[in-house]
Tab-separated table of C-alpha atoms in Angstrom:
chain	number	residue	atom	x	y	z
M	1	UNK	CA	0.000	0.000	0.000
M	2	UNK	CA	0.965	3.918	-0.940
M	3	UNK	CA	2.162	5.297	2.820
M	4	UNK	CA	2.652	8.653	1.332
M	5	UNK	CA	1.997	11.329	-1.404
M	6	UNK	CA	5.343	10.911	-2.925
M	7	UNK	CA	4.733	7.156	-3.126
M	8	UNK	CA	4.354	5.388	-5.821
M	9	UNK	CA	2.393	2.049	-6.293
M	10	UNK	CA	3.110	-0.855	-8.772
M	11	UNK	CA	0.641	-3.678	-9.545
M	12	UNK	CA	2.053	-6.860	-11.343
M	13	UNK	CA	-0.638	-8.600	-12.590
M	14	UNK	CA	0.635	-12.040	-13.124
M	15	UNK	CA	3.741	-13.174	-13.879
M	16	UNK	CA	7.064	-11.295	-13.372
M	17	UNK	CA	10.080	-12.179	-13.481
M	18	UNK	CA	12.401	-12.527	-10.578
M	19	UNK	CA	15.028	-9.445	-12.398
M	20	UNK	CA	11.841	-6.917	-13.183
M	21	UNK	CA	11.501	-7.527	-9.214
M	22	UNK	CA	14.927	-6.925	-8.594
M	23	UNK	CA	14.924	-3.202	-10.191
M	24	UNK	CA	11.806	-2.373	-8.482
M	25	UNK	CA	13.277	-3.179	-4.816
M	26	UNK	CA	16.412	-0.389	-5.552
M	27	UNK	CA	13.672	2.181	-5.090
M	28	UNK	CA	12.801	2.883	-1.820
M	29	UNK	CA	10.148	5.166	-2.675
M	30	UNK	CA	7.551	2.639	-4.904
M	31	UNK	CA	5.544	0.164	-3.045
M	32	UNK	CA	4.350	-2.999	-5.608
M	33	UNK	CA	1.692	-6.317	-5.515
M	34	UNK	CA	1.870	-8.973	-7.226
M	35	UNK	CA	-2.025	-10.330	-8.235
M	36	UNK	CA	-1.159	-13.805	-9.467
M	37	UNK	CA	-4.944	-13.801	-10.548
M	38	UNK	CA	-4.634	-12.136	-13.311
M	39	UNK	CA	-8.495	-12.657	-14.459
M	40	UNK	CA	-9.911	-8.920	-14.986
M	41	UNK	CA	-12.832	-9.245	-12.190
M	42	UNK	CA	-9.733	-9.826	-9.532
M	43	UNK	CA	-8.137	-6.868	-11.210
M	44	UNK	CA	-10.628	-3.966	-11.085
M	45	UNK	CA	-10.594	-3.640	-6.522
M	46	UNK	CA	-6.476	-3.719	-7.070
M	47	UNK	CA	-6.491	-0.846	-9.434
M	48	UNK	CA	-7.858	1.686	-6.695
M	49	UNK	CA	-4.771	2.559	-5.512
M	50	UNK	CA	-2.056	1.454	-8.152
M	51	UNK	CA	-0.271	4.466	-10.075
M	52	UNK	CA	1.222	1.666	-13.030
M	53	UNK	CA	0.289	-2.152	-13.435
M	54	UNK	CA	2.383	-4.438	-15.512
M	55	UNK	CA	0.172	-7.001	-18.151
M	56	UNK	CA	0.414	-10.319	-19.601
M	57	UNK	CA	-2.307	-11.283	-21.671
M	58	UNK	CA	-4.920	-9.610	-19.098
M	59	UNK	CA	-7.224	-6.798	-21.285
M	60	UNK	CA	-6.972	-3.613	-19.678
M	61	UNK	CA	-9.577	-1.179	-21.447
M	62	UNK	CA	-12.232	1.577	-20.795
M	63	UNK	CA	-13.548	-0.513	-17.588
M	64	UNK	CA	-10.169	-1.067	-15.831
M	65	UNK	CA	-9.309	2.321	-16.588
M	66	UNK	CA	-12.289	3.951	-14.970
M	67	UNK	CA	-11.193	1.652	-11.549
M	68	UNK	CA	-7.741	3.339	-11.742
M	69	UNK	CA	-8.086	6.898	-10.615
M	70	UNK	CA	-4.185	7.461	-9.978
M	71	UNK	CA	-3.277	5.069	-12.888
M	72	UNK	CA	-0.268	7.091	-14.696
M	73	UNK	CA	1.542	4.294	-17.188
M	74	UNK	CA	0.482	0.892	-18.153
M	75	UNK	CA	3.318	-1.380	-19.245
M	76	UNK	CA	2.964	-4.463	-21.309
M	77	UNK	CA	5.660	-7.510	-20.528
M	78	UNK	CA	6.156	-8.085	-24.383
M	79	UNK	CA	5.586	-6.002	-27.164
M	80	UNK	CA	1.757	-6.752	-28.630
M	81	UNK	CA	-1.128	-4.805	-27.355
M	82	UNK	CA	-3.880	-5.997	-28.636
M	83	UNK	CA	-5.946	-6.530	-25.500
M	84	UNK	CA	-5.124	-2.555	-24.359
M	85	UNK	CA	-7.454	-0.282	-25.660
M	86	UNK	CA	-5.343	2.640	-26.520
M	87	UNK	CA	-8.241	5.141	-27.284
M	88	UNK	CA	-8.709	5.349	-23.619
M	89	UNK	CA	-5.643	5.579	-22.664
M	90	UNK	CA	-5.083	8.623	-24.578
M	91	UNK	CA	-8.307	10.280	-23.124
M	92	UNK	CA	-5.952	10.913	-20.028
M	93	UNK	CA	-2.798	11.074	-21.261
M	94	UNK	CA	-1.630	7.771	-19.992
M	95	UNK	CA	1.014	6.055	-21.762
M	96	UNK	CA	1.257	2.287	-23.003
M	97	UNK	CA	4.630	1.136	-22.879
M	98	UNK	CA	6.284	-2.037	-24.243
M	99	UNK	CA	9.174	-3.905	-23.859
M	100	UNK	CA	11.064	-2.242	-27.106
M	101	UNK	CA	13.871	-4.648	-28.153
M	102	UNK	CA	13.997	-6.785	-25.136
M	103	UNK	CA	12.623	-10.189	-27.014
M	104	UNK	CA	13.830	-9.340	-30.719
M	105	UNK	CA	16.552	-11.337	-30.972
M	106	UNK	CA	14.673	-14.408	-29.096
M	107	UNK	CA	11.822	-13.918	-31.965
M	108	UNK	CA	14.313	-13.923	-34.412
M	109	UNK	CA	16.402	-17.278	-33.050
M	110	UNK	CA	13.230	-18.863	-33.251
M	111	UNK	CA	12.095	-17.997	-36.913
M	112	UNK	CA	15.408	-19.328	-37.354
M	113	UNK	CA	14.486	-22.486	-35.329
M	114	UNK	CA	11.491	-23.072	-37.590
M	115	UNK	CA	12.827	-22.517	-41.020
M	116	UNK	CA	15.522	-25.450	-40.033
M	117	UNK	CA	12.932	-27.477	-38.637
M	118	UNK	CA	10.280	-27.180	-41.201
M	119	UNK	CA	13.281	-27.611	-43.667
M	120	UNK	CA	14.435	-30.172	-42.322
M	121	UNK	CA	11.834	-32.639	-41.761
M	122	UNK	CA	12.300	-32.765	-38.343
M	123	UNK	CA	8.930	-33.930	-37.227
M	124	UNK	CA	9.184	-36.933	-39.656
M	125	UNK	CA	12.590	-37.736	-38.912
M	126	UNK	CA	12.267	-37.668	-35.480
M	127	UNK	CA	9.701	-40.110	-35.413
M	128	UNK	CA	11.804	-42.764	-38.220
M	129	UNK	CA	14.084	-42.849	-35.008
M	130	UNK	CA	11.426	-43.619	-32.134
M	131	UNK	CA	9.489	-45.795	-34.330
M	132	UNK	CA	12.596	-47.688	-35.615
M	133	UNK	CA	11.373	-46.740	-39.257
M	134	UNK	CA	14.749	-45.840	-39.651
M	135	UNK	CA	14.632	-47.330	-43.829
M	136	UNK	CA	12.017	-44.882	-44.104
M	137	UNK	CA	14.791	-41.871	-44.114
M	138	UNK	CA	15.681	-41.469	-47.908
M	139	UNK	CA	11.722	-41.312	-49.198
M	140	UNK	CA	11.560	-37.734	-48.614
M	141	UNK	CA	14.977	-35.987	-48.595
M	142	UNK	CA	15.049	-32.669	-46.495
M	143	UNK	CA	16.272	-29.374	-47.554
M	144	UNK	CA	19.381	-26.997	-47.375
M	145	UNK	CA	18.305	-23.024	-46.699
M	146	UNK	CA	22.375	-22.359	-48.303
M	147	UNK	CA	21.316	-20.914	-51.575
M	148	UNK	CA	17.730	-20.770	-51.190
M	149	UNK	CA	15.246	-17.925	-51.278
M	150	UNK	CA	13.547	-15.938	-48.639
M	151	UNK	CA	10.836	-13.172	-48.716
M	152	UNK	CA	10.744	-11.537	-45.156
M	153	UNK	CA	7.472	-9.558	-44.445
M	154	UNK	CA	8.164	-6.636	-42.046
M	155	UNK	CA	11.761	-5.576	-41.615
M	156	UNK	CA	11.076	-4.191	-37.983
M	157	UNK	CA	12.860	-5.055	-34.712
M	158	UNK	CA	12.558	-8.625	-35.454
M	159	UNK	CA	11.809	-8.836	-39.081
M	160	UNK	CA	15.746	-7.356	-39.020
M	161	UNK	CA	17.693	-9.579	-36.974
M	162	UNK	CA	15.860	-12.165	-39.381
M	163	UNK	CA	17.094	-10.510	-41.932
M	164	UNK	CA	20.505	-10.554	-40.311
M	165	UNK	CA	20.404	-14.131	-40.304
M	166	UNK	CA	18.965	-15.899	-43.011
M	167	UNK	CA	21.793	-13.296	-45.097
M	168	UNK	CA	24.493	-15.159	-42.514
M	169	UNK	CA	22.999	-18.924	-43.544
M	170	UNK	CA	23.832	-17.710	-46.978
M	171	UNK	CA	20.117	-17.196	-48.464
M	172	UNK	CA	19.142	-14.988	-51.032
M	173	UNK	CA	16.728	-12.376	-49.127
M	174	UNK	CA	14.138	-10.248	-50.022
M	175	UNK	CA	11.915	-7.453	-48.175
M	176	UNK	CA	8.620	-6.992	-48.377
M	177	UNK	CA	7.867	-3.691	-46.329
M	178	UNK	CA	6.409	-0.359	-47.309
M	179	UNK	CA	7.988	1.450	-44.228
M	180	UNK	CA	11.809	0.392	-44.783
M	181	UNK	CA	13.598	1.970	-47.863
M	182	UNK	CA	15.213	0.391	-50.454
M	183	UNK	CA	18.703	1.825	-49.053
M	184	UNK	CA	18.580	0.203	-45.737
M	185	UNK	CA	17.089	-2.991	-47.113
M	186	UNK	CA	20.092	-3.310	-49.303
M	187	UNK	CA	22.438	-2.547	-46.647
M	188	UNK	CA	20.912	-5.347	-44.470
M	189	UNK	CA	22.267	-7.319	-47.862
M	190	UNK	CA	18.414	-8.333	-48.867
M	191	UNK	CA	16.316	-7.189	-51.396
M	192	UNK	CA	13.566	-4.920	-51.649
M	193	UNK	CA	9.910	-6.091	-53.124
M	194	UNK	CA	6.627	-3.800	-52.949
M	195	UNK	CA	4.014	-7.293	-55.371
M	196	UNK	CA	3.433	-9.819	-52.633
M	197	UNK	CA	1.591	-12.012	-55.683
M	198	UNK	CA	4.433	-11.457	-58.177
M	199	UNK	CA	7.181	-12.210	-55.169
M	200	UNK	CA	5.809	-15.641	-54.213
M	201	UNK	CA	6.215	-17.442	-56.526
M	202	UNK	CA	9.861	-16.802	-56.785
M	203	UNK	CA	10.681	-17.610	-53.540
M	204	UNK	CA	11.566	-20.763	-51.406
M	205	UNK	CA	10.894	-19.934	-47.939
M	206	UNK	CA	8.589	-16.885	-46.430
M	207	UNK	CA	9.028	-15.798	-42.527
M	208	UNK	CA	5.747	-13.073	-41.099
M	209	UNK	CA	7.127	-10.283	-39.178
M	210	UNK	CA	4.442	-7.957	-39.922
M	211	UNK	CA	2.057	-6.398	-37.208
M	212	UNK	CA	-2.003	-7.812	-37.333
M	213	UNK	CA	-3.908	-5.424	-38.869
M	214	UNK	CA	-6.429	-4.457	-41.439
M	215	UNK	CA	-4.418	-4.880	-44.030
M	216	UNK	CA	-2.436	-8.050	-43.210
M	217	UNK	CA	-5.334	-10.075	-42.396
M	218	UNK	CA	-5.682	-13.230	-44.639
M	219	UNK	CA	-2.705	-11.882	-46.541
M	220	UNK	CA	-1.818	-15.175	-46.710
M	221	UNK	CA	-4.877	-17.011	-48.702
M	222	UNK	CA	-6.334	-19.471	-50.933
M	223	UNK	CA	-5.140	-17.139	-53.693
M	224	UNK	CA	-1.958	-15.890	-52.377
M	225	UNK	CA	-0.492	-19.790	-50.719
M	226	UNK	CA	-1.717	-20.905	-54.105
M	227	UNK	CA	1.042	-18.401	-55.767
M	228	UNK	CA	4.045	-20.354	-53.413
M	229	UNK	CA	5.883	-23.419	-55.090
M	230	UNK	CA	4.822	-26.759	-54.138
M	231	UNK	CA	7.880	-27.066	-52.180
M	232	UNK	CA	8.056	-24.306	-50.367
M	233	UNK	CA	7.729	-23.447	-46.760
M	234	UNK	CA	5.752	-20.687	-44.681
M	235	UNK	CA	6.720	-19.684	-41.224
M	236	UNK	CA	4.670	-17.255	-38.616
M	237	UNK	CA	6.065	-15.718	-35.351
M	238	UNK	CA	4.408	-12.436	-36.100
M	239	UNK	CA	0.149	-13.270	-35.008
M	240	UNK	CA	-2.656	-15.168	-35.849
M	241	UNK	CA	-4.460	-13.754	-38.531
M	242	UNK	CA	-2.061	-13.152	-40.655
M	243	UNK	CA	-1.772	-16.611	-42.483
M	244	UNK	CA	-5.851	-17.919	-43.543
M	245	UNK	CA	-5.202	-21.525	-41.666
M	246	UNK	CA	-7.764	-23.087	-43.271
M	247	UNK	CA	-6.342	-22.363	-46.714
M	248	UNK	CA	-3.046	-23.833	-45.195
M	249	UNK	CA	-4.252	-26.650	-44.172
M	250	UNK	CA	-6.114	-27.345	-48.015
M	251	UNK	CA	-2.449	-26.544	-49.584
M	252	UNK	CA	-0.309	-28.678	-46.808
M	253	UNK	CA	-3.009	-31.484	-47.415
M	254	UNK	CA	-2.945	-31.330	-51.403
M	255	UNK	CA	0.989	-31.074	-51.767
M	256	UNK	CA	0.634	-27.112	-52.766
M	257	UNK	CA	2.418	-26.488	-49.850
M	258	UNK	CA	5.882	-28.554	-48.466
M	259	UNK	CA	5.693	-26.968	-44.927
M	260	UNK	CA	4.861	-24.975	-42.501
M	261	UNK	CA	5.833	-23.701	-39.106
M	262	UNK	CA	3.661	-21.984	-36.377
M	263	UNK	CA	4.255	-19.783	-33.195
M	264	UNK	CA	0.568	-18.389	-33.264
M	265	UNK	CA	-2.887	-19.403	-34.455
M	266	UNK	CA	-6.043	-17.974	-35.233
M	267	UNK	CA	-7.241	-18.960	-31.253
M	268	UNK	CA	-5.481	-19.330	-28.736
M	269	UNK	CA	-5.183	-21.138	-26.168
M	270	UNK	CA	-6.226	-23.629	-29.634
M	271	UNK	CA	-8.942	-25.750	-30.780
M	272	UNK	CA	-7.750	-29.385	-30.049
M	273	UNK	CA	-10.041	-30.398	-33.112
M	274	UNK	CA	-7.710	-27.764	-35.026
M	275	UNK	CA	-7.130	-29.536	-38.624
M	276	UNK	CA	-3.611	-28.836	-39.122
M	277	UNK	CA	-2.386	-30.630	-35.885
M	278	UNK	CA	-3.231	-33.570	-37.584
M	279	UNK	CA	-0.299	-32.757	-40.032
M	280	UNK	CA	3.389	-33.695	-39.566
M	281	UNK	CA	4.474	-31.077	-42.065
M	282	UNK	CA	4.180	-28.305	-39.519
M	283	UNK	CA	5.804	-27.651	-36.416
M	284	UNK	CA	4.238	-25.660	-33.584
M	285	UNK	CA	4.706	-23.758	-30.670
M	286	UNK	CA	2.531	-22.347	-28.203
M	287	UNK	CA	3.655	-18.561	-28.658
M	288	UNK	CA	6.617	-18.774	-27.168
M	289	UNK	CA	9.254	-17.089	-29.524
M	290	UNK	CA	10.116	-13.980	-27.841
M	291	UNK	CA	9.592	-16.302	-24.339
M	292	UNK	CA	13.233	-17.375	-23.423
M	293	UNK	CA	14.724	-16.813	-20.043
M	294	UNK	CA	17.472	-14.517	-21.160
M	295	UNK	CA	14.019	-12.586	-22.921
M	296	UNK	CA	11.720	-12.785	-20.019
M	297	UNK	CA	14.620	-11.253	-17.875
M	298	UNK	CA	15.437	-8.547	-20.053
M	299	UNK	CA	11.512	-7.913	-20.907
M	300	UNK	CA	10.889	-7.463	-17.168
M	301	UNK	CA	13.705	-5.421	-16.403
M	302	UNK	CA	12.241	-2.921	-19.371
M	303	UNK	CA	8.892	-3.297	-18.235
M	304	UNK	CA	9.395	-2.069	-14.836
M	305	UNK	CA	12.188	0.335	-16.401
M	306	UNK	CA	9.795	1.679	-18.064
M	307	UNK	CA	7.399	2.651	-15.346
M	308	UNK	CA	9.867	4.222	-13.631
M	309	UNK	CA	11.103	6.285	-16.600
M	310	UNK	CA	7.247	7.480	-16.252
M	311	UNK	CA	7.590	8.105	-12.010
M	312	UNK	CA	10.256	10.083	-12.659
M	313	UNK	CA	9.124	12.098	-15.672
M	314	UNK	CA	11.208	11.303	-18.338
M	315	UNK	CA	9.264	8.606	-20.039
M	316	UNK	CA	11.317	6.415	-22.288
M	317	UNK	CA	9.326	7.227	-25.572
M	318	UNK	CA	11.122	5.290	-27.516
M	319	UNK	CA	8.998	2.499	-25.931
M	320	UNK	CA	5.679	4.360	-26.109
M	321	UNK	CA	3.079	3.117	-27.841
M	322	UNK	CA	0.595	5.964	-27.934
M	323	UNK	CA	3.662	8.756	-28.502
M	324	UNK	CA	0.650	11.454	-29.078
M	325	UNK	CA	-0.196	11.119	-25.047
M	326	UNK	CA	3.895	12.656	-24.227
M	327	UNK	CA	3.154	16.160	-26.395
């Protein structure tokens, strides 16, 4: 609890890690709580007195706002926001603040992770081993990404260090983003494309780094998979959304489509009926790129960073969401 008017108050809601604790115990002028509930009915009586709060996946919109009276910053442990309704935020000037870099690289390793895996047939191999099938291994030959093509979509924090590293496994790399110019593309040592449709087909391997929205929707389709070679492979650590998984699944199922790997889905928590788990030709995980310990750590150290910035009036734009709320 506050014990002052100088005090500040910090509610975690859910998990933090143990270094985003460690920075907030330096100060001895902010309080904090930890709600492990992190349901939004649990949240609204904690918000009363709390001056920041720290989010997972918990929503925090018009109705949590209006129970935080002395709210000043709301920091999200990761970088999406798509539970935080912003348009309130900005009706008083309260910033939304997200971890910046701080998972980037993990994002990026992973992407990585999944163009191997998808590439090479790890799911299948894996299970010649366990099921002593082990004749079976020369049927279906894996492939090399040396010398291959890549289209990355979104050259942003993460769409970058991808960029960065499919040029280092010696691929040939394009760019597919309206907000990066052609000069910095080219100095990243990749390409840059403006026709998704005319791109695709060209291309061996495609990795989503583009934000959900509007316009990236379905952007991967009936019409646009259909465009990819029949042995090519499509990997997501960007959001569900983006990639039409039911038109996946029809192009995975009818050879259109070699492979496919997955860090999000349309729902989530999933569907256990979900068609395409069914399918050895893609490789999940449960939306855990940017979630590695060396990430987490660094990703609660900005998050509570971050609030602080705000305490002390200096807020680290750079890390602002809603920039519009710091003129």
């Amino acid at each position: 609890m506050t014990t002052g008017n100088n005090r500040k108050k910090v509610l975690i809601v859910g998990r933090m890690p143990q270094a985003g604790i460690d920075v907030l115990k330096k100060r001895d002028d902010v309080d904090y709580e930890i709600l492990t509930d992190d349901r939004v009915p649990s949240l609204h009586p904690k918000l009363r007195d709390a001056n920041a709060v720290t989010l997972g996946a918990t929503p925090f919109r018009q109705a949590e706002l209006d129970a935080a009276p002395a709210m000043m910053v709301v920091a999200r442990l990761g970088v999406g926001f798509d539970a935080v309704e912003i348009p309130a935020l900005n009706k008083r000037k309260i910033p939304l603040m997200t971890t910046g870099i701080a998972n980037s690289v993990s994002v990026a390793e992973h992407a990585m992770y999944m163009l191997l895996a998808s590439a090479r047939l790890s799911r299948k191999h894996d299970r010649f081993v366990r099921e002593n099938t082990w004749g079976q291994r020369l049927t279906d030959l894996p492939a090399d990404l040396a010398g291959k093509s890549i289209l990355v979509v979104g050259m942003g924090r993460i769409g970058s260090r991808t960029v960065k590293r499919c040029v280092a496994f010696e691929m040939d790399v394009s760019v597919l983003d309206p907000n990066i110019s052609e000069a910095d593309i080219k100095k990243a040592g990749a390409t840059k494309v403006t026709d998704l449709k005319a791109t695709l087909p060209k291309v061996d391997f495609v990795s989503v780094h583009c934000p959900k929205a509007p316009e990236t929707v379905d952007m991967f389709n009936t019409e646009t998979i259909g465009l990819m070679k029949p042995d090519a492979f499509l990997v997501n650590t960007a959001r569900g959304g983006i990639i039409n998984e039911d038109a996946l699944y029809a192009a995975l199922t009818s050879g259109k489509l070699r492979g496919a790997g997955l860090d999000v889905l349309d729902r989530e928590p999933p569907d256990p009926a979900n068609k395409l788990f069914g399918l050895e030709n893609v490789i999940f995980s449960p939306h855990m790129a940017g979630v590695t310990k060396e990430a987490s750590d660094r990703m609660a150290q900005t998050a509570i960073e971050n609030i602080l910035s705000v305490f002390d009036g200096r807020p680290n734009a750079a890390n602002v969401v809603n920039k519009e709320v710091l003129s």
